[in-house]
mmCIF file with all atom_site columns, C-alpha atoms in Angstrom:
data_model
loop_
_atom_site.group_PDB
_atom_site.id
_atom_site.type_symbol
_atom_site.label_atom_id
_atom_site.label_alt_id
_atom_site.label_comp_id
_atom_site.label_asym_id
_atom_site.label_entity_id
_atom_site.label_seq_id
_atom_site.pdbx_PDB_ins_code
_atom_site.Cartn_x
_atom_site.Cartn_y
_atom_site.Cartn_z
_atom_site.occupancy
_atom_site.B_iso_or_equiv
_atom_site.pdbx_formal_charge
_atom_site.auth_seq_id
_atom_site.auth_comp_id
_atom_site.auth_asym_id
_atom_site.auth_atom_id
_atom_site.pdbx_PDB_model_num
ATOM 1   C CA . GLN E 1 1   ? 11.259  -31.540 19.837 1.00 66.00 ? 1   GLN E CA 1
ATOM 2   C CA . LYS E 1 2   ? 9.013   -28.549 19.262 1.00 77.00 ? 2   LYS E CA 1
ATOM 3   C CA . GLU E 1 3   ? 7.813   -27.884 15.739 1.00 87.00 ? 3   GLU E CA 1
ATOM 4   C CA . VAL E 1 4   ? 8.954   -24.268 15.950 1.00 92.00 ? 4   VAL E CA 1
ATOM 5   C CA . GLU E 1 5   ? 11.748  -22.897 18.105 1.00 93.00 ? 5   GLU E CA 1
ATOM 6   C CA . GLN E 1 6   ? 12.111  -19.250 18.983 1.00 93.00 ? 6   GLN E CA 1
ATOM 7   C CA . ASP E 1 7   ? 14.399  -17.560 21.466 1.00 88.00 ? 7   ASP E CA 1
ATOM 8   C CA . PRO E 1 8   ? 12.150  -15.956 24.103 1.00 83.00 ? 8   PRO E CA 1
ATOM 9   C CA . GLY E 1 9   ? 14.553  -13.108 24.805 1.00 85.00 ? 9   GLY E CA 1
ATOM 10  C CA . PRO E 1 10  ? 14.071  -10.541 26.141 1.00 91.00 ? 10  PRO E CA 1
ATOM 11  C CA . LEU E 1 11  ? 15.965  -8.581  23.532 1.00 95.00 ? 11  LEU E CA 1
ATOM 12  C CA . SER E 1 12  ? 16.818  -5.021  24.489 1.00 96.00 ? 12  SER E CA 1
ATOM 13  C CA . VAL E 1 13  ? 18.137  -2.571  21.888 1.00 96.00 ? 13  VAL E CA 1
ATOM 14  C CA . PRO E 1 14  ? 18.584  1.209   21.646 1.00 97.00 ? 14  PRO E CA 1
ATOM 15  C CA . GLU E 1 15  ? 16.286  3.239   19.458 1.00 97.00 ? 15  GLU E CA 1
ATOM 16  C CA . GLY E 1 16  ? 17.421  3.255   15.844 1.00 97.00 ? 16  GLY E CA 1
ATOM 17  C CA . ALA E 1 17  ? 19.119  -0.152  15.998 1.00 97.00 ? 17  ALA E CA 1
ATOM 18  C CA . ILE E 1 18  ? 18.539  -2.930  13.507 1.00 97.00 ? 18  ILE E CA 1
ATOM 19  C CA . VAL E 1 19  ? 16.740  -5.826  15.142 1.00 97.00 ? 19  VAL E CA 1
ATOM 20  C CA . SER E 1 20  ? 17.032  -9.421  14.012 1.00 97.00 ? 20  SER E CA 1
ATOM 21  C CA . LEU E 1 21  ? 14.455  -11.963 15.186 1.00 97.00 ? 21  LEU E CA 1
ATOM 22  C CA . ASN E 1 22  ? 14.697  -15.617 14.240 1.00 97.00 ? 22  ASN E CA 1
ATOM 23  C CA . CYS E 1 23  ? 12.904  -18.928 14.290 1.00 97.00 ? 23  CYS E CA 1
ATOM 24  C CA . THR E 1 24  ? 13.925  -22.429 13.348 1.00 97.00 ? 24  THR E CA 1
ATOM 25  C CA . TYR E 1 25  ? 11.612  -25.269 12.521 1.00 96.00 ? 25  TYR E CA 1
ATOM 26  C CA . SER E 1 26  ? 11.771  -28.978 12.004 1.00 94.00 ? 26  SER E CA 1
ATOM 27  C CA . ASN E 1 27  ? 8.974   -29.771 9.546  1.00 93.00 ? 27  ASN E CA 1
ATOM 28  C CA . SER E 1 28  ? 10.143  -29.361 5.961  1.00 93.00 ? 28  SER E CA 1
ATOM 29  C CA . ALA E 1 29  ? 6.506   -29.361 4.800  1.00 93.00 ? 29  ALA E CA 1
ATOM 30  C CA . PHE E 1 30  ? 5.947   -25.826 6.068  1.00 93.00 ? 30  PHE E CA 1
ATOM 31  C CA . GLN E 1 31  ? 5.424   -23.479 3.156  1.00 91.00 ? 31  GLN E CA 1
ATOM 32  C CA . TYR E 1 32  ? 3.729   -20.406 4.629  1.00 90.00 ? 32  TYR E CA 1
ATOM 33  C CA . PHE E 1 33  ? 5.555   -18.246 7.116  1.00 92.00 ? 33  PHE E CA 1
ATOM 34  C CA . MET E 1 34  ? 4.226   -15.362 9.137  1.00 91.00 ? 34  MET E CA 1
ATOM 35  C CA . TRP E 1 35  ? 5.376   -12.881 11.716 1.00 94.00 ? 35  TRP E CA 1
ATOM 36  C CA . TYR E 1 36  ? 2.974   -11.464 14.275 1.00 93.00 ? 36  TYR E CA 1
ATOM 37  C CA . ARG E 1 37  ? 3.392   -8.655  16.763 1.00 95.00 ? 37  ARG E CA 1
ATOM 38  C CA . GLN E 1 38  ? 1.646   -8.954  20.098 1.00 92.00 ? 38  GLN E CA 1
ATOM 39  C CA . TYR E 1 39  ? 1.381   -6.162  22.611 1.00 91.00 ? 39  TYR E CA 1
ATOM 40  C CA . SER E 1 40  ? 0.771   -7.046  26.225 1.00 85.00 ? 40  SER E CA 1
ATOM 41  C CA . ARG E 1 41  ? -2.740  -8.364  26.889 1.00 79.00 ? 41  ARG E CA 1
ATOM 42  C CA . LYS E 1 42  ? -3.693  -8.035  23.226 1.00 85.00 ? 42  LYS E CA 1
ATOM 43  C CA . GLY E 1 43  ? -4.230  -10.448 20.389 1.00 87.00 ? 43  GLY E CA 1
ATOM 44  C CA . PRO E 1 44  ? -1.471  -10.884 17.768 1.00 90.00 ? 44  PRO E CA 1
ATOM 45  C CA . GLU E 1 45  ? -1.499  -8.734  14.637 1.00 89.00 ? 45  GLU E CA 1
ATOM 46  C CA . LEU E 1 46  ? -0.076  -9.897  11.342 1.00 86.00 ? 46  LEU E CA 1
ATOM 47  C CA . LEU E 1 47  ? 3.098   -8.106  10.240 1.00 90.00 ? 47  LEU E CA 1
ATOM 48  C CA . MET E 1 48  ? 4.485   -10.156 7.399  1.00 89.00 ? 48  MET E CA 1
ATOM 49  C CA . TYR E 1 49  ? 3.399   -13.130 5.357  1.00 86.00 ? 49  TYR E CA 1
ATOM 50  C CA . THR E 1 50  ? 5.684   -14.995 2.988  1.00 87.00 ? 50  THR E CA 1
ATOM 51  C CA . TYR E 1 51  ? 5.409   -18.095 0.893  1.00 85.00 ? 51  TYR E CA 1
ATOM 52  C CA . SER E 1 52  ? 8.304   -20.477 0.401  1.00 85.00 ? 52  SER E CA 1
ATOM 53  C CA . SER E 1 53  ? 11.873  -19.161 0.374  1.00 85.00 ? 53  SER E CA 1
ATOM 54  C CA . GLY E 1 54  ? 12.980  -15.619 -0.271 1.00 86.00 ? 54  GLY E CA 1
ATOM 55  C CA . ASN E 1 55  ? 12.731  -12.103 1.074  1.00 91.00 ? 55  ASN E CA 1
ATOM 56  C CA . LYS E 1 56  ? 9.828   -9.753  1.518  1.00 92.00 ? 56  LYS E CA 1
ATOM 57  C CA . GLU E 1 57  ? 10.077  -6.123  2.510  1.00 94.00 ? 57  GLU E CA 1
ATOM 58  C CA . ASP E 1 58  ? 7.403   -3.842  3.928  1.00 92.00 ? 58  ASP E CA 1
ATOM 59  C CA . GLY E 1 59  ? 8.567   -0.475  5.173  1.00 95.00 ? 59  GLY E CA 1
ATOM 60  C CA . ARG E 1 60  ? 11.019  -0.993  8.013  1.00 97.00 ? 60  ARG E CA 1
ATOM 61  C CA . PHE E 1 61  ? 10.325  -4.731  8.142  1.00 96.00 ? 61  PHE E CA 1
ATOM 62  C CA . THR E 1 62  ? 12.031  -7.437  6.093  1.00 97.00 ? 62  THR E CA 1
ATOM 63  C CA . ALA E 1 63  ? 11.143  -11.102 6.329  1.00 96.00 ? 63  ALA E CA 1
ATOM 64  C CA . GLN E 1 64  ? 13.535  -13.791 5.120  1.00 96.00 ? 64  GLN E CA 1
ATOM 65  C CA . VAL E 1 65  ? 12.875  -17.483 4.657  1.00 96.00 ? 65  VAL E CA 1
ATOM 66  C CA . ASP E 1 66  ? 15.605  -20.069 4.114  1.00 94.00 ? 66  ASP E CA 1
ATOM 67  C CA . LYS E 1 67  ? 13.842  -23.377 3.654  1.00 93.00 ? 67  LYS E CA 1
ATOM 68  C CA . SER E 1 68  ? 17.074  -25.276 3.087  1.00 93.00 ? 68  SER E CA 1
ATOM 69  C CA . SER E 1 69  ? 18.174  -24.336 6.599  1.00 94.00 ? 69  SER E CA 1
ATOM 70  C CA . LYS E 1 70  ? 14.651  -24.329 8.056  1.00 95.00 ? 70  LYS E CA 1
ATOM 71  C CA . TYR E 1 71  ? 15.291  -20.825 9.339  1.00 95.00 ? 71  TYR E CA 1
ATOM 72  C CA . ILE E 1 72  ? 13.259  -17.645 9.117  1.00 97.00 ? 72  ILE E CA 1
ATOM 73  C CA . SER E 1 73  ? 14.099  -14.119 10.159 1.00 97.00 ? 73  SER E CA 1
ATOM 74  C CA . LEU E 1 74  ? 12.436  -10.782 10.690 1.00 97.00 ? 74  LEU E CA 1
ATOM 75  C CA . PHE E 1 75  ? 14.541  -7.638  10.473 1.00 97.00 ? 75  PHE E CA 1
ATOM 76  C CA . ILE E 1 76  ? 13.377  -4.303  11.838 1.00 97.00 ? 76  ILE E CA 1
ATOM 77  C CA . ARG E 1 77  ? 15.298  -1.252  10.645 1.00 97.00 ? 77  ARG E CA 1
ATOM 78  C CA . ASP E 1 78  ? 15.422  2.016   12.561 1.00 97.00 ? 78  ASP E CA 1
ATOM 79  C CA . SER E 1 79  ? 13.684  0.433   15.529 1.00 97.00 ? 79  SER E CA 1
ATOM 80  C CA . GLN E 1 80  ? 11.332  2.612   17.544 1.00 97.00 ? 80  GLN E CA 1
ATOM 81  C CA . PRO E 1 81  ? 10.101  2.386   21.144 1.00 97.00 ? 81  PRO E CA 1
ATOM 82  C CA . SER E 1 82  ? 6.668   1.638   19.696 1.00 96.00 ? 82  SER E CA 1
ATOM 83  C CA . ASP E 1 83  ? 8.146   -1.564  18.262 1.00 97.00 ? 83  ASP E CA 1
ATOM 84  C CA . SER E 1 84  ? 8.490   -2.872  21.822 1.00 97.00 ? 84  SER E CA 1
ATOM 85  C CA . ALA E 1 85  ? 6.308   -5.975  21.878 1.00 96.00 ? 85  ALA E CA 1
ATOM 86  C CA . THR E 1 86  ? 6.470   -9.735  21.629 1.00 94.00 ? 86  THR E CA 1
ATOM 87  C CA . TYR E 1 87  ? 7.095   -11.043 18.133 1.00 96.00 ? 87  TYR E CA 1
ATOM 88  C CA . LEU E 1 88  ? 5.721   -14.437 17.203 1.00 94.00 ? 88  LEU E CA 1
ATOM 89  C CA . CYS E 1 89  ? 6.688   -16.467 14.198 1.00 95.00 ? 89  CYS E CA 1
ATOM 90  C CA . ALA E 1 90  ? 4.110   -18.834 12.779 1.00 92.00 ? 90  ALA E CA 1
ATOM 91  C CA . MET E 1 91  ? 4.046   -21.287 9.950  1.00 91.00 ? 91  MET E CA 1
ATOM 92  C CA . SER E 1 92  ? 1.687   -23.616 8.217  1.00 88.00 ? 92  SER E CA 1
ATOM 93  C CA . ILE E 1 93  ? 1.722   -26.306 5.602  1.00 88.00 ? 93  ILE E CA 1
ATOM 94  C CA . TYR E 1 94  ? -1.294  -25.080 3.718  1.00 79.00 ? 94  TYR E CA 1
ATOM 95  C CA . ASN E 1 95  ? -2.391  -21.502 3.196  1.00 67.00 ? 95  ASN E CA 1
ATOM 96  C CA . PHE E 1 96  ? -3.866  -20.209 6.438  1.00 60.00 ? 96  PHE E CA 1
ATOM 97  C CA . ASN E 1 97  ? -4.623  -23.636 7.738  1.00 69.00 ? 97  ASN E CA 1
ATOM 98  C CA . LYS E 1 98  ? -3.421  -24.906 11.107 1.00 78.00 ? 98  LYS E CA 1
ATOM 99  C CA . PHE E 1 99  ? -0.687  -22.635 12.401 1.00 84.00 ? 99  PHE E CA 1
ATOM 100 C CA . TYR E 1 100 ? 2.311   -23.595 14.469 1.00 88.00 ? 100 TYR E CA 1
ATOM 101 C CA . PHE E 1 101 ? 3.595   -20.752 16.576 1.00 90.00 ? 101 PHE E CA 1
ATOM 102 C CA . GLY E 1 102 ? 6.939   -20.003 18.114 1.00 92.00 ? 102 GLY E CA 1
ATOM 103 C CA . SER E 1 103 ? 6.947   -19.049 21.778 1.00 89.00 ? 103 SER E CA 1
ATOM 104 C CA . GLY E 1 104 ? 7.600   -15.405 20.933 1.00 92.00 ? 104 GLY E CA 1
ATOM 105 C CA . THR E 1 105 ? 10.552  -13.054 21.435 1.00 95.00 ? 105 THR E CA 1
ATOM 106 C CA . LYS E 1 106 ? 10.041  -10.093 23.691 1.00 94.00 ? 106 LYS E CA 1
ATOM 107 C CA . LEU E 1 107 ? 11.626  -6.963  22.237 1.00 96.00 ? 107 LEU E CA 1
ATOM 108 C CA . ASN E 1 108 ? 12.313  -3.786  24.169 1.00 96.00 ? 108 ASN E CA 1
ATOM 109 C CA . VAL E 1 109 ? 13.461  -0.728  22.233 1.00 97.00 ? 109 VAL E CA 1
ATOM 110 C CA . LYS E 1 110 ? 14.878  1.859   24.586 1.00 96.00 ? 110 LYS E CA 1
ATOM 111 C CA . PRO E 1 111 ? 14.538  5.570   23.745 1.00 95.00 ? 111 PRO E CA 1
ATOM 112 C CA . GLY U 2 1   ? -9.802  -4.335  7.192  1.00 64.00 ? 1   GLY U CA 1
ATOM 113 C CA . ALA U 2 2   ? -11.211 -7.362  8.920  1.00 73.00 ? 2   ALA U CA 1
ATOM 114 C CA . VAL U 2 3   ? -11.918 -7.054  12.628 1.00 84.00 ? 3   VAL U CA 1
ATOM 115 C CA . VAL U 2 4   ? -12.648 -9.737  15.184 1.00 90.00 ? 4   VAL U CA 1
ATOM 116 C CA . SER U 2 5   ? -14.235 -8.460  18.362 1.00 93.00 ? 5   SER U CA 1
ATOM 117 C CA . GLN U 2 6   ? -13.664 -10.612 21.437 1.00 95.00 ? 6   GLN U CA 1
ATOM 118 C CA . HIS U 2 7   ? -15.171 -10.123 24.857 1.00 95.00 ? 7   HIS U CA 1
ATOM 119 C CA . PRO U 2 8   ? -14.905 -10.024 27.710 1.00 96.00 ? 8   PRO U CA 1
ATOM 120 C CA . SER U 2 9   ? -11.301 -8.845  27.697 1.00 94.00 ? 9   SER U CA 1
ATOM 121 C CA . TRP U 2 10  ? -10.849 -10.141 31.200 1.00 94.00 ? 10  TRP U CA 1
ATOM 122 C CA . VAL U 2 11  ? -12.914 -12.150 33.633 1.00 96.00 ? 11  VAL U CA 1
ATOM 123 C CA . ILE U 2 12  ? -12.497 -13.461 37.148 1.00 96.00 ? 12  ILE U CA 1
ATOM 124 C CA . CYS U 2 13  ? -14.688 -16.337 38.219 1.00 96.00 ? 13  CYS U CA 1
ATOM 125 C CA . LYS U 2 14  ? -15.023 -18.731 41.101 1.00 96.00 ? 14  LYS U CA 1
ATOM 126 C CA . SER U 2 15  ? -13.878 -22.304 40.801 1.00 97.00 ? 15  SER U CA 1
ATOM 127 C CA . GLY U 2 16  ? -16.682 -24.541 39.580 1.00 96.00 ? 16  GLY U CA 1
ATOM 128 C CA . THR U 2 17  ? -18.526 -21.909 37.594 1.00 97.00 ? 17  THR U CA 1
ATOM 129 C CA . SER U 2 18  ? -18.722 -21.592 33.814 1.00 97.00 ? 18  SER U CA 1
ATOM 130 C CA . VAL U 2 19  ? -17.487 -18.731 31.681 1.00 97.00 ? 19  VAL U CA 1
ATOM 131 C CA . LYS U 2 20  ? -18.490 -17.851 28.134 1.00 97.00 ? 20  LYS U CA 1
ATOM 132 C CA . ILE U 2 21  ? -16.185 -16.013 25.745 1.00 97.00 ? 21  ILE U CA 1
ATOM 133 C CA . GLU U 2 22  ? -17.553 -14.525 22.531 1.00 96.00 ? 22  GLU U CA 1
ATOM 134 C CA . CYS U 2 23  ? -15.877 -13.710 19.266 1.00 95.00 ? 23  CYS U CA 1
ATOM 135 C CA . ARG U 2 24  ? -17.636 -11.778 16.541 1.00 93.00 ? 24  ARG U CA 1
ATOM 136 C CA . SER U 2 25  ? -16.432 -10.982 13.051 1.00 90.00 ? 25  SER U CA 1
ATOM 137 C CA . LEU U 2 26  ? -17.541 -7.407  12.512 1.00 89.00 ? 26  LEU U CA 1
ATOM 138 C CA . ASP U 2 27  ? -17.242 -6.823  8.796  1.00 82.00 ? 27  ASP U CA 1
ATOM 139 C CA . PHE U 2 28  ? -16.794 -10.228 7.267  1.00 80.00 ? 28  PHE U CA 1
ATOM 140 C CA . GLN U 2 29  ? -18.128 -13.737 7.462  1.00 83.00 ? 29  GLN U CA 1
ATOM 141 C CA . ALA U 2 30  ? -15.964 -16.135 9.403  1.00 83.00 ? 30  ALA U CA 1
ATOM 142 C CA . THR U 2 31  ? -16.741 -19.623 8.201  1.00 80.00 ? 31  THR U CA 1
ATOM 143 C CA . THR U 2 32  ? -13.895 -20.960 10.315 1.00 85.00 ? 32  THR U CA 1
ATOM 144 C CA . MET U 2 33  ? -12.891 -19.786 13.781 1.00 89.00 ? 33  MET U CA 1
ATOM 145 C CA . PHE U 2 34  ? -9.842  -20.986 15.696 1.00 92.00 ? 34  PHE U CA 1
ATOM 146 C CA . TRP U 2 35  ? -9.525  -20.944 19.477 1.00 95.00 ? 35  TRP U CA 1
ATOM 147 C CA . TYR U 2 36  ? -6.154  -20.689 21.189 1.00 94.00 ? 36  TYR U CA 1
ATOM 148 C CA . ARG U 2 37  ? -4.903  -20.482 24.717 1.00 94.00 ? 37  ARG U CA 1
ATOM 149 C CA . GLN U 2 38  ? -1.659  -18.855 25.708 1.00 90.00 ? 38  GLN U CA 1
ATOM 150 C CA . PHE U 2 39  ? 0.227   -19.271 28.962 1.00 85.00 ? 39  PHE U CA 1
ATOM 151 C CA . PRO U 2 40  ? 2.702   -16.602 30.076 1.00 80.00 ? 40  PRO U CA 1
ATOM 152 C CA . LYS U 2 41  ? 5.860   -16.589 27.994 1.00 75.00 ? 41  LYS U CA 1
ATOM 153 C CA . GLN U 2 42  ? 4.579   -19.466 25.902 1.00 79.00 ? 42  GLN U CA 1
ATOM 154 C CA . SER U 2 43  ? 3.310   -19.754 22.380 1.00 82.00 ? 43  SER U CA 1
ATOM 155 C CA . LEU U 2 44  ? -0.283  -19.906 21.301 1.00 87.00 ? 44  LEU U CA 1
ATOM 156 C CA . MET U 2 45  ? -1.638  -23.417 21.503 1.00 90.00 ? 45  MET U CA 1
ATOM 157 C CA . LEU U 2 46  ? -4.481  -24.315 19.197 1.00 90.00 ? 46  LEU U CA 1
ATOM 158 C CA . MET U 2 47  ? -7.375  -25.764 21.164 1.00 94.00 ? 47  MET U CA 1
ATOM 159 C CA . ALA U 2 48  ? -9.985  -26.303 18.507 1.00 93.00 ? 48  ALA U CA 1
ATOM 160 C CA . THR U 2 49  ? -11.208 -25.350 15.078 1.00 91.00 ? 49  THR U CA 1
ATOM 161 C CA . SER U 2 50  ? -14.862 -24.537 14.621 1.00 89.00 ? 50  SER U CA 1
ATOM 162 C CA . ASN U 2 51  ? -16.763 -24.379 11.382 1.00 84.00 ? 51  ASN U CA 1
ATOM 163 C CA . GLU U 2 52  ? -20.091 -22.652 11.110 1.00 81.00 ? 52  GLU U CA 1
ATOM 164 C CA . GLY U 2 53  ? -22.944 -25.064 11.521 1.00 80.00 ? 53  GLY U CA 1
ATOM 165 C CA . SER U 2 54  ? -20.877 -28.107 12.447 1.00 82.00 ? 54  SER U CA 1
ATOM 166 C CA . LYS U 2 55  ? -19.116 -29.594 15.435 1.00 87.00 ? 55  LYS U CA 1
ATOM 167 C CA . ALA U 2 56  ? -15.744 -28.250 16.425 1.00 91.00 ? 56  ALA U CA 1
ATOM 168 C CA . THR U 2 57  ? -12.577 -30.224 15.867 1.00 92.00 ? 57  THR U CA 1
ATOM 169 C CA . TYR U 2 58  ? -10.509 -30.403 19.023 1.00 95.00 ? 58  TYR U CA 1
ATOM 170 C CA . GLU U 2 59  ? -6.761  -30.806 19.241 1.00 93.00 ? 59  GLU U CA 1
ATOM 171 C CA . GLN U 2 60  ? -5.340  -33.775 21.038 1.00 93.00 ? 60  GLN U CA 1
ATOM 172 C CA . GLY U 2 61  ? -5.446  -33.357 24.789 1.00 93.00 ? 61  GLY U CA 1
ATOM 173 C CA . VAL U 2 62  ? -8.198  -30.730 24.818 1.00 95.00 ? 62  VAL U CA 1
ATOM 174 C CA . GLU U 2 63  ? -11.328 -31.839 26.681 1.00 94.00 ? 63  GLU U CA 1
ATOM 175 C CA . LYS U 2 64  ? -14.296 -31.173 24.450 1.00 93.00 ? 64  LYS U CA 1
ATOM 176 C CA . ASP U 2 65  ? -16.734 -31.483 27.347 1.00 94.00 ? 65  ASP U CA 1
ATOM 177 C CA . LYS U 2 66  ? -14.856 -28.855 29.289 1.00 96.00 ? 66  LYS U CA 1
ATOM 178 C CA . PHE U 2 67  ? -14.307 -26.385 26.478 1.00 96.00 ? 67  PHE U CA 1
ATOM 179 C CA . LEU U 2 68  ? -17.595 -26.100 24.633 1.00 95.00 ? 68  LEU U CA 1
ATOM 180 C CA . ILE U 2 69  ? -17.450 -24.355 21.297 1.00 94.00 ? 69  ILE U CA 1
ATOM 181 C CA . ASN U 2 70  ? -20.468 -23.105 19.411 1.00 90.00 ? 70  ASN U CA 1
ATOM 182 C CA . HIS U 2 71  ? -20.328 -21.553 15.977 1.00 88.00 ? 71  HIS U CA 1
ATOM 183 C CA . ALA U 2 72  ? -23.976 -21.061 15.220 1.00 81.00 ? 72  ALA U CA 1
ATOM 184 C CA . SER U 2 73  ? -23.622 -18.207 12.760 1.00 87.00 ? 73  SER U CA 1
ATOM 185 C CA . LEU U 2 74  ? -21.107 -16.859 10.276 1.00 86.00 ? 74  LEU U CA 1
ATOM 186 C CA . THR U 2 75  ? -20.279 -13.950 12.568 1.00 90.00 ? 75  THR U CA 1
ATOM 187 C CA . LEU U 2 76  ? -20.307 -15.452 16.044 1.00 92.00 ? 76  LEU U CA 1
ATOM 188 C CA . SER U 2 77  ? -18.367 -18.197 17.776 1.00 92.00 ? 77  SER U CA 1
ATOM 189 C CA . THR U 2 78  ? -18.371 -18.845 21.517 1.00 95.00 ? 78  THR U CA 1
ATOM 190 C CA . LEU U 2 79  ? -16.090 -20.760 23.850 1.00 96.00 ? 79  LEU U CA 1
ATOM 191 C CA . THR U 2 80  ? -17.538 -21.840 27.192 1.00 97.00 ? 80  THR U CA 1
ATOM 192 C CA . VAL U 2 81  ? -15.179 -23.020 29.887 1.00 97.00 ? 81  VAL U CA 1
ATOM 193 C CA . THR U 2 82  ? -17.320 -25.286 32.035 1.00 97.00 ? 82  THR U CA 1
ATOM 194 C CA . SER U 2 83  ? -16.684 -26.001 35.696 1.00 96.00 ? 83  SER U CA 1
ATOM 195 C CA . ALA U 2 84  ? -13.606 -23.825 35.604 1.00 96.00 ? 84  ALA U CA 1
ATOM 196 C CA . HIS U 2 85  ? -10.656 -24.567 37.850 1.00 96.00 ? 85  HIS U CA 1
ATOM 197 C CA . PRO U 2 86  ? -7.572  -22.495 38.681 1.00 95.00 ? 86  PRO U CA 1
ATOM 198 C CA . GLU U 2 87  ? -5.497  -24.438 36.156 1.00 94.00 ? 87  GLU U CA 1
ATOM 199 C CA . ASP U 2 88  ? -7.827  -23.137 33.434 1.00 95.00 ? 88  ASP U CA 1
ATOM 200 C CA . SER U 2 89  ? -6.580  -19.628 34.120 1.00 95.00 ? 89  SER U CA 1
ATOM 201 C CA . SER U 2 90  ? -5.009  -18.467 30.893 1.00 95.00 ? 90  SER U CA 1
ATOM 202 C CA . PHE U 2 91  ? -5.247  -16.053 27.986 1.00 94.00 ? 91  PHE U CA 1
ATOM 203 C CA . TYR U 2 92  ? -7.769  -17.255 25.410 1.00 96.00 ? 92  TYR U CA 1
ATOM 204 C CA . ILE U 2 93  ? -7.680  -15.887 21.882 1.00 95.00 ? 93  ILE U CA 1
ATOM 205 C CA . CYS U 2 94  ? -9.891  -16.504 18.897 1.00 94.00 ? 94  CYS U CA 1
ATOM 206 C CA . SER U 2 95  ? -8.882  -16.117 15.305 1.00 91.00 ? 95  SER U CA 1
ATOM 207 C CA . ALA U 2 96  ? -10.711 -16.200 12.018 1.00 88.00 ? 96  ALA U CA 1
ATOM 208 C CA . ARG U 2 97  ? -9.742  -16.535 8.420  1.00 77.00 ? 97  ARG U CA 1
ATOM 209 C CA . ALA U 2 98  ? -11.025 -13.333 6.892  1.00 64.00 ? 98  ALA U CA 1
ATOM 210 C CA . ARG U 2 99  ? -12.015 -12.878 3.337  1.00 58.00 ? 99  ARG U CA 1
ATOM 211 C CA . VAL U 2 100 ? -14.091 -9.918  2.184  1.00 55.00 ? 100 VAL U CA 1
ATOM 212 C CA . GLY U 2 101 ? -14.883 -10.089 -1.490 1.00 56.00 ? 101 GLY U CA 1
ATOM 213 C CA . ARG U 2 102 ? -11.554 -10.531 -3.231 1.00 52.00 ? 102 ARG U CA 1
ATOM 214 C CA . GLU U 2 103 ? -9.550  -9.138  -0.337 1.00 52.00 ? 103 GLU U CA 1
ATOM 215 C CA . ASN U 2 104 ? -7.879  -11.786 1.746  1.00 52.00 ? 104 ASN U CA 1
ATOM 216 C CA . TYR U 2 105 ? -7.025  -10.420 5.164  1.00 53.00 ? 105 TYR U CA 1
ATOM 217 C CA . GLY U 2 106 ? -5.583  -13.698 6.217  1.00 62.00 ? 106 GLY U CA 1
ATOM 218 C CA . TYR U 2 107 ? -5.672  -14.648 9.819  1.00 75.00 ? 107 TYR U CA 1
ATOM 219 C CA . THR U 2 108 ? -7.238  -12.031 12.098 1.00 83.00 ? 108 THR U CA 1
ATOM 220 C CA . PHE U 2 109 ? -7.067  -12.363 15.861 1.00 89.00 ? 109 PHE U CA 1
ATOM 221 C CA . GLY U 2 110 ? -9.373  -11.131 18.560 1.00 92.00 ? 110 GLY U CA 1
ATOM 222 C CA . SER U 2 111 ? -7.926  -9.068  21.374 1.00 91.00 ? 111 SER U CA 1
ATOM 223 C CA . GLY U 2 112 ? -7.956  -12.007 23.787 1.00 93.00 ? 112 GLY U CA 1
ATOM 224 C CA . THR U 2 113 ? -9.636  -12.806 27.092 1.00 95.00 ? 113 THR U CA 1
ATOM 225 C CA . ARG U 2 114 ? -7.689  -13.076 30.325 1.00 95.00 ? 114 ARG U CA 1
ATOM 226 C CA . LEU U 2 115 ? -9.430  -15.676 32.484 1.00 96.00 ? 115 LEU U CA 1
ATOM 227 C CA . THR U 2 116 ? -8.572  -15.960 36.152 1.00 96.00 ? 116 THR U CA 1
ATOM 228 C CA . VAL U 2 117 ? -10.232 -18.697 38.172 1.00 96.00 ? 117 VAL U CA 1
ATOM 229 C CA . VAL U 2 118 ? -10.056 -18.242 41.931 1.00 96.00 ? 118 VAL U CA 1
#
């Protein structure tokens, strides 16, 4: 069983839609949860970083962590074509120590 | 913010040759650099962790003699793929934990290197 599971998609939505991206994990020791956006042939860029359970909002992005269910989500409101990318979840036990990545979900926002 | 410059962005080499990939932290000191490889439609797989001035720590299954990592300074880490073979073709990405003064920029990635071995 993989440490982190993520649906690879692709996920195709119309512009303006609310997007929900999810990851599940098996290791209850994970405490730090991150979402990265990766454009084709580029390195990942950090979008959201949360610690333990709860919600965090930053502009159009909201990250949710449910440790009891071992489930994390990233919501994108008012999605834009520029949001089209692969979104990777990542988690670690200690702060910015070894990361475990999901396989990434490819998102396509159609104009 | 913190920037990691990685180059080359892509390289094609012949089987049996060696390829060096460089990662530089441009505006911060990277005491720790992480090297990943990524296959198409797969997640990033950590290959090794390098600390400035010491030997790299390799993940299980990664050949340390094949993937040579050097982290000789606080701003430069290199990955050399020795005697490359077609199965080494992949996307290689470095990452550094960035801290500039009191600002913690977390985990900053380079732009990646696409290696194709023919």
